[in-house]
Amino acid sequence: MAKKWVYLFDEVAAAESYTGSWDGVRALLGGKGSGLADMTRAGVPVPPGFTVTTEACNQFSALDKFPAGMWKQELAALQEVEKRTRKKFGDPTKPLLVSCRSGAKFSMPGMMDTVLNIGLTDKTAEGMIKLTGNPRFVYDSYRRLVEMFGTVVLGIADEAFEEPLKAYKEKKGYKLDTEMTAEDWKAMADAFKAVVKKEKGFDFPQDPLKQLELATEAVFKSWNGKRAVDYRRATNIPDDLGTAVNIVTMVFGNMGDDSGTGVAFTRNPSTGERKMYGDYLLNAQGEDVVAGIRNTEPIENLVQKMPEVYHQFMDITAKLEKHYQEMQDVEFTIERGKLWMLQTRNGKRTAKAAVKIAVDMANEGLITKEEAVLRVTPENVDTLLHPQFDERAKKAAEKSGAFFAKGVNASPGAAVGQAYFDADTAEKMAKEKKQAVIMVRPFTKPDDVHGMIASKGVLTSEGGATSHAAVVARQFGIPCVVGASSITIDLERRVMEVNGKVVKEGEWISVDGTTGEVFIGQIKTIEPKIEEQTELLTILNWADEICARDGVRKAPNGWPRRGLQVWANADYPKDARRARSYGAKGIGLCRTEHMFFETERLPIVQRMILAKSSEERTAALNELLPYQRKDFDGLFEAMDGYPVIIRLIDPPLHEFMPDEEKLFEEVVTMRVKGEKKGLQEKEELLTAIKAMHESNPMMGLRGVRLSIAMPEIVEMQVRAIFEAAADCTLRKIVVKPEVMIPLTGTVKELEWIQPRLERIAKTVMEEKKVSFSYKFGTMIEIPRAAVTAAEIAKLAEFFSFGTNDLTQMTFGYSRDDAERNFLVTYVEQKILPKNPFQTLDRDGVGRLMEWAITEGRQTRLELEVGICGEHGGDPESIEWCHLIGNNYVSCSPFRVPIARLAAAHVALKYSGKAIVEDK
Ligand code: ADP
Ligand code: MG
Ligand code: MG
């Protein structure tokens, strides 16, 4: 049988048996085509038509002409449509008109726009007038065809058509298109035909088949147009999908007051409320509703105007929603009292609506809980937890005319600040003047990053969702709008302008990175409260249930068989409480050194560091002990029942000392001025600090190395931990302390330090006459530790991957330098797929982790494994942690909800799949 290139809307079964799945049908017929075919099958009124397949498009791209047999099939399909509509293409007595609509598998901006009214010619126009008795409608439709055909198919600039129309209206003294009479539109149709002739050197085709052929070809060609290709690159849509062409019998909403057209969502796309949401216009055609030229009516008003149509519409859309189990976004047209559906697709929605719709649909029994969890994205959760504009304040701002521009919503969140037009000024105003700053640029480059980081938000007039500004802003979680192309930025005069509205440098603006809108002035923002977002909490609880299922990971004994737990990095009790309220099941990293920096403690710490003898040092440490004990006490109390990992002191000691240069200046000044008081102490301090100087402190005396050089510090810390844990136990709080030794490189380090610390732990428990379980373990952040994990696990009862340092040391990058100097270029040049400090490098760092876990568990089957680097809150990295057998991920409290959802997603994605070969 010859290859089938064309499917009538009622041939969906054939498409299904050819492709073998619904997904295959969507790929073959595109989203729009498969929707039209599916609706036709369900008995929904769809104007007769057909789809030319994406395969034909791909063949066209390869051959640069229609594949053999395709055009013949298209003509045959057209004849079928003629039969069903009892009209004839090109026949003035009963003309058939069609629309030509592109439609790829995924909805994709950049593809060819729709051309309506194909089939109108000088001759058929006359016929249509006889038929309808409405010359104004016919000439309006005709000039629309010539204009759409001219711009979309023939590639003539819009202005070439806009200008003659404008001039004509001016001459006649008209303001609105509605003032145009039949004669006027006839004149315009002629003028537009003249434009085609002038621009292209040939006449607007009077052969309807030629119109159809050229339109089909134009859709195919648009697949490889620059806009479409750019979009696919940016969104990773493969090039070989191709687009389909849909030819649909025209139905007219502009045939009088018993006609109309509209668009609607089956649920509110902004709040998620279960209520039809949409607009319609009587006596109007397609684009009029979206174009906003006339005031539309809310869909519920249709019930008064056309009750039967309204009820039929409600029935159909309810059926569609049930069928697709998804909120639908539909287009419809009413022609002389008869309803026609022109499109259905899954509706786009806000984060808030996404969560509510998912929960509602699960509760309605339309989808499962698992499906509901899968429908919410980590980005949705992120958006819901970012500060947002107060909706009412935003509406009020809109009303008062504060709206300025709209661009691409590149990085979510609301930002309010004063506009500055270059990176240096932005940074200076933010740092020196402590101002809230929005950095505004036409576009950004790598040497603008410092200004972006210092800003509350970023706005550019050029570039898309993957431009430099967008990528960097997302990377640093800064709200960002890019490509607000209506804005003209004048860097000389330091102003930006949209249609005469001017914002001077330094004036306040509000940028909504979630929606892409920009306003003049300050709009009130609100910090979202998770406890008030009931639906989000429901989704997250379902996510936890999924992760807690035994067997979602198939693994040998000892390895985790449930999904990942989510813990949090928290240094203070208040962070721990927040983490817990966000659903953390433990503390994966408490950095104890933060506790040393507090004003009352720092002098004691410095004394301790400068101590000349072990006794002197111990004395200072004894002063610190009560402080630390109190810190830990609060943490254990906040995390009652959950494990708390406390990392022993990690940074090099010079971080706790005054700045060497500054101190040197002070000493010199005092000497010059002859000031004696306090000089000697300062001089001694300076000598001590100089002695501590290291050329690369981050790779010097720190972590476990420091503990071996000065064990008194960690001995005090362990005593504080266990005294606090004992006290809490006596207060009936369930404690699970885990002591983490940082920066281990060889097991010998652990052999040296760990037994001393364990002795202290035992002593304290004996002193206090209590017992509780505890663990000693280590951070894996030096490649050597990962490689020798089998040895390390002899002492360490748990591993926690410190992937910030592990990434630095595996790549040999210093993070700050890399991010400042070359990472953006590396990602742009595709030397690295992503910033490895943001998303775990699976091939390098990730494999080290996998090796460490496998080797570690060979020594110690019950080894507890987690991650405490920033990657712990990144969905892609979380997936890797699931696959290699982590017990948990630990991240910042704010990212805990995102991580919980991401953990459930990966658990569902790989449910029941083995994570390591059973031995
Ligand atoms: P888009 O993908 O931009 O929505 P569409 O192909 O859906 O483009 O069409 C644009 C507009 O034209 C829509 O309002 C649609 O309803 C209308 N339209 C398309 N085909 C027809 C038709 N055969 N009859 C009436 N209106 C149509
Ligand atoms: Mg559409
Ligand atoms: Mg580290």
GROMACS .gro file of C-alpha atoms and ligand atoms in nm, residues 647 650 698 702 742-743 779 781 802 804-806 808-809, ligand 3:
model
   15
  647ARG     CA    1   2.994   1.874   6.187
  650ASP     CA    2   3.592   2.293   5.962
  698MET     CA    3   4.123   2.624   5.187
  702ARG     CA    4   4.150   2.290   5.843
  742PRO     CA    5   3.508   1.696   5.800
  743LEU     CA    6   3.769   1.675   5.526
  779MET     CA    7   3.214   1.390   5.525
  781GLU     CA    8   3.457   1.569   5.013
  802GLY     CA    9   3.010   1.738   5.077
  804ASN     CA   10   3.063   2.156   4.706
  805ASP     CA   11   3.420   2.067   4.802
  806LEU     CA   12   3.408   1.733   4.625
  808GLN     CA   13   3.593   2.174   4.357
  809MET     CA   14   3.854   1.911   4.419
  922MG      MG   15   3.377   2.118   5.299
   0.00000   0.00000   0.00000
